[in-house]
Amino acid sequence: MAFESDFILDINDLPLSHFYTYKYEIIEYFMLPNSDEWLRKLVSKARTEHDIPEITKICTKGRFYTCKRYYEMYDPHHDKEFIMDALKVLPVDIKNHALLKDIPQFSLNLYSQLFLKKYDERVFEKILLCTKWHDIYERFNSNSKYQVFCEKIKKELDRYPGCADYLGCLFLRELPFIDYFKNIENNWYYDLRVAYAESDLNRAILMQFNPDFFPFLKGIKMKREAEEKKRRRLLGESLQIDNIKLPDVPKTLRIQSKYLDYLPEASKKAVDPQNEEEDTIYHDRIRKFKDGKINILISTDVSQNDIDISTLDCFISYNCPITYTKYIGNFKTTDGYPKNMALIVTEGLLELDDQKLFEKDRMTNCIVRRLRKMSDYEFQSLIEERKKSNDIRNKNYVEVMKEYCNKNENAVYDISCSSCMTYLCSSKDVGIFENITNIIVTPDIWSKVTYVIDKHYKYTRAFMRVGLVCCKVCKKNNGVDDIDENNTLGTIIKLGQGFVIKLAPKNLFFTDTVTKEQHYKRGWNAVETNLSLGNEISEDDFLEYCQESMCRDPEMHLLFMKKMSNYISVCRNSVYHKDI
């Protein structure tokens, strides 16, 4: 069954399909030096206006890609003259390899079987293009006989990264040069067919060029099973002692379950794993709960080292900063951890550093879950979008810095409403905190503005936008009924432990307190945006602002905390489970 027929390839007249496996070498050594010629041919083959954008897209990706697309779109390898011209310029070692000059005679017979036209005229081409080669490679790699062969294939793959079909080309053209198999049931052709037969994806391809292999494979399997049974029988007979005396059969049956009462708990489960049914466990837990035998410990800000939490059924940390950074705080454990452990955090009650750590953990989990659900196309689109955003941001940053370097860094500005010129705050009260710009940190600002809940809820990676503000005088005098993006002075965002106003300079006047020079233009402007970027707000100043603003306007805090709770269930009571 090693050979389906006596057909052998003529080395002096090899079929064109044999050279399909040298696709990328032909592109690199023959087509790439004359890439302009193939580009002209590609352009000349354009028939309609719809072909022009596609050709333009191909040209922008480089010469190698242009030649590769021409090769794949118009199949020049079907032309014998094209193949002969390509062979002339290939390196000597690759050329000799392609012409099978050093192939072992025994392997030539095997390789010829892949070109039989008994069942299909294009069998070799179908094997090359339709096979799931990664599956075949893994099966060969798991066989110790092919370790060296697979290592060679793996190294060769680095020559053309990103070309998925190059693995199949390498596999088919390197197999014939394996020369250490000599018999009918021990050769690469037999192992290749076995790899096809064992793979659900590739079994249909095997039926194309060798449909009689399955009965043969089944016969080999039955033969080996019979030989294994015979070997075991002979081994048992050789180990049997004729003069051994067997014990008498007891008169009464011995039931194994009678001995379970004398075994330790671990042995009982090993002998009879069904001894403890799930229903029994459930009812036992319910009984313990009703009898008050379930131990639950809720820790706030106290961690005692004389309590052993390994005896607990449930351990809960509620707003305890010690147990957030350390699983069990100062509690001791002698026999592992409780089965159920939970961390409950109320927004605003943790220290700032612990709150940052909590938010970082929660955001990381959200991002990981999102990435796991993405397809390859969605992930690629996300990366491209991020690159585009970074390029735009970097370009804008360069332009902003050009303008920003020309202004007086020591200047102080009075910030006023552009409509009624009502004074709002000083530029000293505006700055950067947590990399968020144009933040107002004076509690007096709340007496000069009026606010509403933002209809367009937005939650970004850096902050949560919850409301809009406008000038209180303008709203009173002009009767503004609705605050929107056009008349807003800024947005209210949740940052850290408080709510702050992030200015929108398009509706503001900036007046230099010394020169009285005014800056104003409707719309975003680099100078106006950066007038207030000179101040770096410290954490102490920000915490002081949070405390004063909460005392000054507690209803505002309550309003926006309710808004946040409507959209994110974990904002008021956030639960984060630790896996031990």
mmCIF file of N, CA and C in Angstrom, residues 414-501:
data_model
loop_
_atom_site.group_PDB
_atom_site.id
_atom_site.type_symbol
_atom_site.label_atom_id
_atom_site.label_comp_id
_atom_site.label_asym_id
_atom_site.label_seq_id
_atom_site.Cartn_x
_atom_site.Cartn_y
_atom_site.Cartn_z
ATOM 1 N N ASP A 414 -7.850 86.764 34.508
ATOM 2 C CA ASP A 414 -9.205 86.725 35.055
ATOM 3 C C ASP A 414 -10.104 86.045 34.027
ATOM 4 N N ILE A 415 -10.823 85.032 34.463
ATOM 5 C CA ILE A 415 -11.676 84.259 33.561
ATOM 6 C C ILE A 415 -13.115 84.703 33.765
ATOM 7 N N SER A 416 -13.768 85.116 32.664
ATOM 8 C CA SER A 416 -15.120 85.661 32.736
ATOM 9 C C SER A 416 -16.002 84.998 31.699
ATOM 10 N N CYS A 417 -17.304 85.103 31.899
ATOM 11 C CA CYS A 417 -18.276 84.612 30.923
ATOM 12 C C CYS A 417 -18.231 85.526 29.702
ATOM 13 N N SER A 418 -18.191 84.979 28.518
ATOM 14 C CA SER A 418 -18.072 85.781 27.307
ATOM 15 C C SER A 418 -19.361 86.524 26.969
ATOM 16 N N SER A 419 -20.502 86.128 27.537
ATOM 17 C CA SER A 419 -21.776 86.774 27.221
ATOM 18 C C SER A 419 -22.046 87.982 28.109
ATOM 19 N N CYS A 420 -21.925 87.793 29.429
ATOM 20 C CA CYS A 420 -22.258 88.878 30.358
ATOM 21 C C CYS A 420 -21.043 89.442 31.071
ATOM 22 N N MET A 421 -19.853 88.887 30.796
ATOM 23 C CA MET A 421 -18.588 89.349 31.376
ATOM 24 C C MET A 421 -18.566 89.201 32.892
ATOM 25 N N THR A 422 -19.369 88.305 33.454
ATOM 26 C CA THR A 422 -19.340 88.048 34.894
ATOM 27 C C THR A 422 -18.061 87.310 35.260
ATOM 28 N N TYR A 423 -17.367 87.800 36.274
ATOM 29 C CA TYR A 423 -16.115 87.175 36.720
ATOM 30 C C TYR A 423 -16.421 85.807 37.342
ATOM 31 N N LEU A 424 -15.665 84.811 36.914
ATOM 32 C CA LEU A 424 -15.871 83.449 37.411
ATOM 33 C C LEU A 424 -14.771 83.023 38.375
ATOM 34 N N CYS A 425 -13.508 83.113 37.912
ATOM 35 C CA CYS A 425 -12.395 82.702 38.756
ATOM 36 C C CYS A 425 -11.104 83.217 38.149
ATOM 37 N N SER A 426 -10.004 82.963 38.836
ATOM 38 C CA SER A 426 -8.677 83.337 38.354
ATOM 39 C C SER A 426 -7.987 82.119 37.750
ATOM 40 N N SER A 427 -7.022 82.375 36.868
ATOM 41 C CA SER A 427 -6.277 81.255 36.279
ATOM 42 C C SER A 427 -5.466 80.510 37.327
ATOM 43 N N LYS A 428 -5.228 81.143 38.501
ATOM 44 C CA LYS A 428 -4.528 80.442 39.578
ATOM 45 C C LYS A 428 -5.391 79.331 40.164
ATOM 46 N N ASP A 429 -6.704 79.447 39.981
ATOM 47 C CA ASP A 429 -7.626 78.434 40.499
ATOM 48 C C ASP A 429 -7.852 77.301 39.505
ATOM 49 N N VAL A 430 -7.179 77.353 38.361
ATOM 50 C CA VAL A 430 -7.371 76.360 37.304
ATOM 51 C C VAL A 430 -6.038 75.677 37.028
ATOM 52 N N GLY A 431 -6.074 74.375 36.796
ATOM 53 C CA GLY A 431 -4.822 73.683 36.512
ATOM 54 C C GLY A 431 -5.036 72.240 36.126
ATOM 55 N N ILE A 432 -3.970 71.460 36.320
ATOM 56 C CA ILE A 432 -3.961 70.048 35.926
ATOM 57 C C ILE A 432 -3.999 69.185 37.177
ATOM 58 N N PHE A 433 -4.845 68.144 37.143
ATOM 59 C CA PHE A 433 -4.849 67.142 38.208
ATOM 60 C C PHE A 433 -5.151 65.787 37.583
ATOM 61 N N GLU A 434 -4.324 64.804 37.912
ATOM 62 C CA GLU A 434 -4.478 63.456 37.345
ATOM 63 C C GLU A 434 -4.474 63.502 35.818
ATOM 64 N N ASN A 435 -3.622 64.384 35.244
ATOM 65 C CA ASN A 435 -3.479 64.543 33.787
ATOM 66 C C ASN A 435 -4.746 65.075 33.109
ATOM 67 N N ILE A 436 -5.713 65.583 33.881
ATOM 68 C CA ILE A 436 -6.911 66.201 33.327
ATOM 69 C C ILE A 436 -6.721 67.708 33.389
ATOM 70 N N THR A 437 -6.832 68.406 32.252
ATOM 71 C CA THR A 437 -6.535 69.831 32.179
ATOM 72 C C THR A 437 -7.769 70.677 32.457
ATOM 73 N N ASN A 438 -7.499 71.986 32.734
ATOM 74 C CA ASN A 438 -8.553 72.993 32.896
ATOM 75 C C ASN A 438 -9.542 72.650 34.011
ATOM 76 N N ILE A 439 -9.025 72.163 35.139
ATOM 77 C CA ILE A 439 -9.853 71.817 36.288
ATOM 78 C C ILE A 439 -9.911 73.014 37.243
ATOM 79 N N ILE A 440 -11.131 73.422 37.658
ATOM 80 C CA ILE A 440 -11.299 74.508 38.626
ATOM 81 C C ILE A 440 -11.337 73.908 40.032
ATOM 82 N N VAL A 441 -10.472 74.418 40.923
ATOM 83 C CA VAL A 441 -10.412 73.869 42.275
ATOM 84 C C VAL A 441 -10.693 74.946 43.322
ATOM 85 N N THR A 442 -11.570 75.859 43.019
ATOM 86 C CA THR A 442 -12.055 76.805 44.026
ATOM 87 C C THR A 442 -13.535 76.546 44.267
ATOM 88 N N PRO A 443 -13.938 76.294 45.515
ATOM 89 C CA PRO A 443 -15.355 76.008 45.791
ATOM 90 C C PRO A 443 -16.274 77.177 45.465
ATOM 91 N N ASP A 444 -15.734 78.411 45.373
ATOM 92 C CA ASP A 444 -16.574 79.576 45.079
ATOM 93 C C ASP A 444 -17.254 79.483 43.720
ATOM 94 N N ILE A 445 -16.704 78.671 42.818
ATOM 95 C CA ILE A 445 -17.242 78.594 41.461
ATOM 96 C C ILE A 445 -18.693 78.119 41.458
ATOM 97 N N TRP A 446 -19.088 77.313 42.476
ATOM 98 C CA TRP A 446 -20.444 76.756 42.483
ATOM 99 C C TRP A 446 -21.501 77.827 42.762
ATOM 100 N N SER A 447 -21.098 78.957 43.350
ATOM 101 C CA SER A 447 -22.059 80.034 43.598
ATOM 102 C C SER A 447 -22.273 80.906 42.368
ATOM 103 N N LYS A 448 -21.441 80.728 41.324
ATOM 104 C CA LYS A 448 -21.508 81.584 40.141
ATOM 105 C C LYS A 448 -22.041 80.858 38.908
ATOM 106 N N VAL A 449 -22.303 79.584 39.060
ATOM 107 C CA VAL A 449 -22.778 78.804 37.914
ATOM 108 C C VAL A 449 -24.032 78.040 38.320
ATOM 109 N N THR A 450 -24.765 77.622 37.327
ATOM 110 C CA THR A 450 -25.889 76.716 37.531
ATOM 111 C C THR A 450 -25.619 75.458 36.729
ATOM 112 N N TYR A 451 -26.154 74.339 37.166
ATOM 113 C CA TYR A 451 -25.760 73.064 36.573
ATOM 114 C C TYR A 451 -26.979 72.189 36.326
ATOM 115 N N VAL A 452 -26.827 71.286 35.383
ATOM 116 C CA VAL A 452 -27.857 70.288 35.073
ATOM 117 C C VAL A 452 -27.160 68.968 34.798
ATOM 118 N N ILE A 453 -27.937 67.901 34.885
ATOM 119 C CA ILE A 453 -27.417 66.578 34.532
ATOM 120 C C ILE A 453 -27.218 66.509 33.028
ATOM 121 N N ASP A 454 -26.069 66.006 32.616
ATOM 122 C CA ASP A 454 -25.767 65.896 31.189
ATOM 123 C C ASP A 454 -26.609 64.782 30.573
ATOM 124 N N LYS A 455 -27.355 65.112 29.525
ATOM 125 C CA LYS A 455 -28.177 64.103 28.855
ATOM 126 C C LYS A 455 -27.316 63.082 28.126
ATOM 127 N N HIS A 456 -26.157 63.538 27.651
ATOM 128 C CA HIS A 456 -25.259 62.642 26.916
ATOM 129 C C HIS A 456 -24.228 62.105 27.898
ATOM 130 N N TYR A 457 -24.631 61.054 28.582
ATOM 131 C CA TYR A 457 -23.754 60.453 29.591
ATOM 132 C C TYR A 457 -22.479 59.919 28.943
ATOM 133 N N LYS A 458 -21.356 60.120 29.593
ATOM 134 C CA LYS A 458 -20.076 59.692 29.025
ATOM 135 C C LYS A 458 -19.160 59.209 30.136
ATOM 136 N N TYR A 459 -18.563 58.034 29.933
ATOM 137 C CA TYR A 459 -17.619 57.476 30.910
ATOM 138 C C TYR A 459 -16.341 57.106 30.173
ATOM 139 N N THR A 460 -15.289 57.880 30.377
ATOM 140 C CA THR A 460 -14.030 57.640 29.676
ATOM 141 C C THR A 460 -13.076 56.886 30.584
ATOM 142 N N ARG A 461 -11.868 56.594 30.044
ATOM 143 C CA ARG A 461 -10.874 55.897 30.852
ATOM 144 C C ARG A 461 -10.383 56.748 32.006
ATOM 145 N N ALA A 462 -10.393 58.099 31.828
ATOM 146 C CA ALA A 462 -9.793 58.978 32.818
ATOM 147 C C ALA A 462 -10.813 59.561 33.788
ATOM 148 N N PHE A 463 -12.008 59.879 33.308
ATOM 149 C CA PHE A 463 -12.980 60.513 34.189
ATOM 150 C C PHE A 463 -14.391 60.200 33.717
ATOM 151 N N MET A 464 -15.356 60.545 34.581
ATOM 152 C CA MET A 464 -16.768 60.327 34.273
ATOM 153 C C MET A 464 -17.463 61.682 34.130
ATOM 154 N N ARG A 465 -18.055 61.941 32.986
ATOM 155 C CA ARG A 465 -18.760 63.195 32.733
ATOM 156 C C ARG A 465 -20.216 63.030 33.133
ATOM 157 N N VAL A 466 -20.689 63.876 34.053
ATOM 158 C CA VAL A 466 -22.033 63.694 34.594
ATOM 159 C C VAL A 466 -22.931 64.906 34.422
ATOM 160 N N GLY A 467 -22.378 66.111 34.162
ATOM 161 C CA GLY A 467 -23.232 67.284 34.078
ATOM 162 C C GLY A 467 -22.630 68.408 33.267
ATOM 163 N N LEU A 468 -23.424 69.474 33.061
ATOM 164 C CA LEU A 468 -22.997 70.671 32.346
ATOM 165 C C LEU A 468 -23.265 71.896 33.224
ATOM 166 N N VAL A 469 -22.473 72.964 33.022
ATOM 167 C CA VAL A 469 -22.674 74.199 33.783
ATOM 168 C C VAL A 469 -22.762 75.376 32.820
ATOM 169 N N CYS A 470 -23.503 76.420 33.235
ATOM 170 C CA CYS A 470 -23.528 77.678 32.498
ATOM 171 C C CYS A 470 -23.564 78.818 33.513
ATOM 172 N N CYS A 471 -23.357 80.015 33.031
ATOM 173 C CA CYS A 471 -23.307 81.192 33.896
ATOM 174 C C CYS A 471 -24.685 81.424 34.531
ATOM 175 N N LYS A 472 -24.705 81.621 35.865
ATOM 176 C CA LYS A 472 -25.960 81.815 36.580
ATOM 177 C C LYS A 472 -26.614 83.139 36.177
ATOM 178 N N VAL A 473 -25.795 84.192 35.931
ATOM 179 C CA VAL A 473 -26.335 85.501 35.552
ATOM 180 C C VAL A 473 -26.997 85.423 34.181
ATOM 181 N N CYS A 474 -26.325 84.751 33.225
ATOM 182 C CA CYS A 474 -26.890 84.610 31.875
ATOM 183 C C CYS A 474 -28.209 83.851 31.908
ATOM 184 N N LYS A 475 -28.263 82.811 32.690
ATOM 185 C CA LYS A 475 -29.494 82.017 32.755
ATOM 186 C C LYS A 475 -30.633 82.827 33.354
ATOM 187 N N LYS A 476 -30.305 83.681 34.332
ATOM 188 C CA LYS A 476 -31.343 84.477 34.988
ATOM 189 C C LYS A 476 -31.821 85.615 34.097
ATOM 190 N N ASN A 477 -30.881 86.326 33.442
ATOM 191 C CA ASN A 477 -31.236 87.501 32.639
ATOM 192 C C ASN A 477 -31.831 87.122 31.291
ATOM 193 N N ASN A 478 -31.251 86.098 30.661
ATOM 194 C CA ASN A 478 -31.665 85.740 29.300
ATOM 195 C C ASN A 478 -32.733 84.655 29.278
ATOM 196 N N GLY A 479 -33.010 84.073 30.420
ATOM 197 C CA GLY A 479 -34.042 83.037 30.477
ATOM 198 C C GLY A 479 -33.668 81.787 29.710
ATOM 199 N N VAL A 480 -32.422 81.372 29.809
ATOM 200 C CA VAL A 480 -31.982 80.151 29.124
ATOM 201 C C VAL A 480 -32.647 78.952 29.789
ATOM 202 N N ASP A 481 -33.449 78.232 29.027
ATOM 203 C CA ASP A 481 -34.186 77.108 29.593
ATOM 204 C C ASP A 481 -33.374 75.825 29.604
ATOM 205 N N ASP A 482 -32.521 75.693 28.636
ATOM 206 C CA ASP A 482 -31.805 74.421 28.495
ATOM 207 C C ASP A 482 -30.317 74.680 28.330
ATOM 208 N N ILE A 483 -29.521 73.958 29.072
ATOM 209 C CA ILE A 483 -28.064 74.065 28.956
ATOM 210 C C ILE A 483 -27.596 72.964 28.015
ATOM 211 N N ASP A 484 -26.920 73.360 26.941
ATOM 212 C CA ASP A 484 -26.402 72.377 26.000
ATOM 213 C C ASP A 484 -24.957 72.707 25.675
ATOM 214 N N GLU A 485 -24.421 72.011 24.671
ATOM 215 C CA GLU A 485 -23.016 72.176 24.315
ATOM 216 C C GLU A 485 -22.707 73.578 23.805
ATOM 217 N N ASN A 486 -23.722 74.309 23.319
ATOM 218 C CA ASN A 486 -23.472 75.625 22.725
ATOM 219 C C ASN A 486 -23.305 76.726 23.765
ATOM 220 N N ASN A 487 -24.039 76.645 24.872
ATOM 221 C CA ASN A 487 -23.951 77.711 25.864
ATOM 222 C C ASN A 487 -23.250 77.291 27.147
ATOM 223 N N THR A 488 -22.624 76.137 27.157
ATOM 224 C CA THR A 488 -21.980 75.649 28.373
ATOM 225 C C THR A 488 -20.636 76.331 28.608
ATOM 226 N N LEU A 489 -20.312 76.523 29.875
ATOM 227 C CA LEU A 489 -18.979 77.013 30.265
ATOM 228 C C LEU A 489 -18.018 75.862 30.513
ATOM 229 N N GLY A 490 -18.567 74.684 30.721
ATOM 230 C CA GLY A 490 -17.724 73.528 30.979
ATOM 231 C C GLY A 490 -18.569 72.330 31.353
ATOM 232 N N THR A 491 -17.905 71.240 31.643
ATOM 233 C CA THR A 491 -18.576 70.000 32.021
ATOM 234 C C THR A 491 -18.238 69.654 33.457
ATOM 235 N N ILE A 492 -19.171 68.996 34.121
ATOM 236 C CA ILE A 492 -18.934 68.499 35.475
ATOM 237 C C ILE A 492 -18.488 67.048 35.354
ATOM 238 N N ILE A 493 -17.366 66.745 35.959
ATOM 239 C CA ILE A 493 -16.827 65.386 35.871
ATOM 240 C C ILE A 493 -16.586 64.840 37.269
ATOM 241 N N LYS A 494 -16.666 63.512 37.381
ATOM 242 C CA LYS A 494 -16.318 62.830 38.632
ATOM 243 C C LYS A 494 -14.845 62.492 38.567
ATOM 244 N N LEU A 495 -14.071 63.073 39.468
ATOM 245 C CA LEU A 495 -12.625 62.880 39.469
ATOM 246 C C LEU A 495 -12.190 62.584 40.890
ATOM 247 N N GLY A 496 -11.615 61.384 41.090
ATOM 248 C CA GLY A 496 -11.187 61.030 42.434
ATOM 249 C C GLY A 496 -12.371 60.949 43.367
ATOM 250 N N GLN A 497 -12.352 61.778 44.434
ATOM 251 C CA GLN A 497 -13.402 61.738 45.440
ATOM 252 C C GLN A 497 -14.345 62.935 45.364
ATOM 253 N N GLY A 498 -14.351 63.658 44.275
ATOM 254 C CA GLY A 498 -15.206 64.830 44.197
ATOM 255 C C GLY A 498 -15.681 65.113 42.798
ATOM 256 N N PHE A 499 -16.540 66.139 42.675
ATOM 257 C CA PHE A 499 -17.049 66.595 41.390
ATOM 258 C C PHE A 499 -16.428 67.957 41.093
ATOM 259 N N VAL A 500 -15.833 68.106 39.925
ATOM 260 C CA VAL A 500 -15.158 69.347 39.554
ATOM 261 C C VAL A 500 -15.659 69.801 38.190
ATOM 262 N N ILE A 501 -15.390 71.083 37.889
ATOM 263 C CA ILE A 501 -15.763 71.652 36.591
ATOM 264 C C ILE A 501 -14.535 71.681 35.698
#
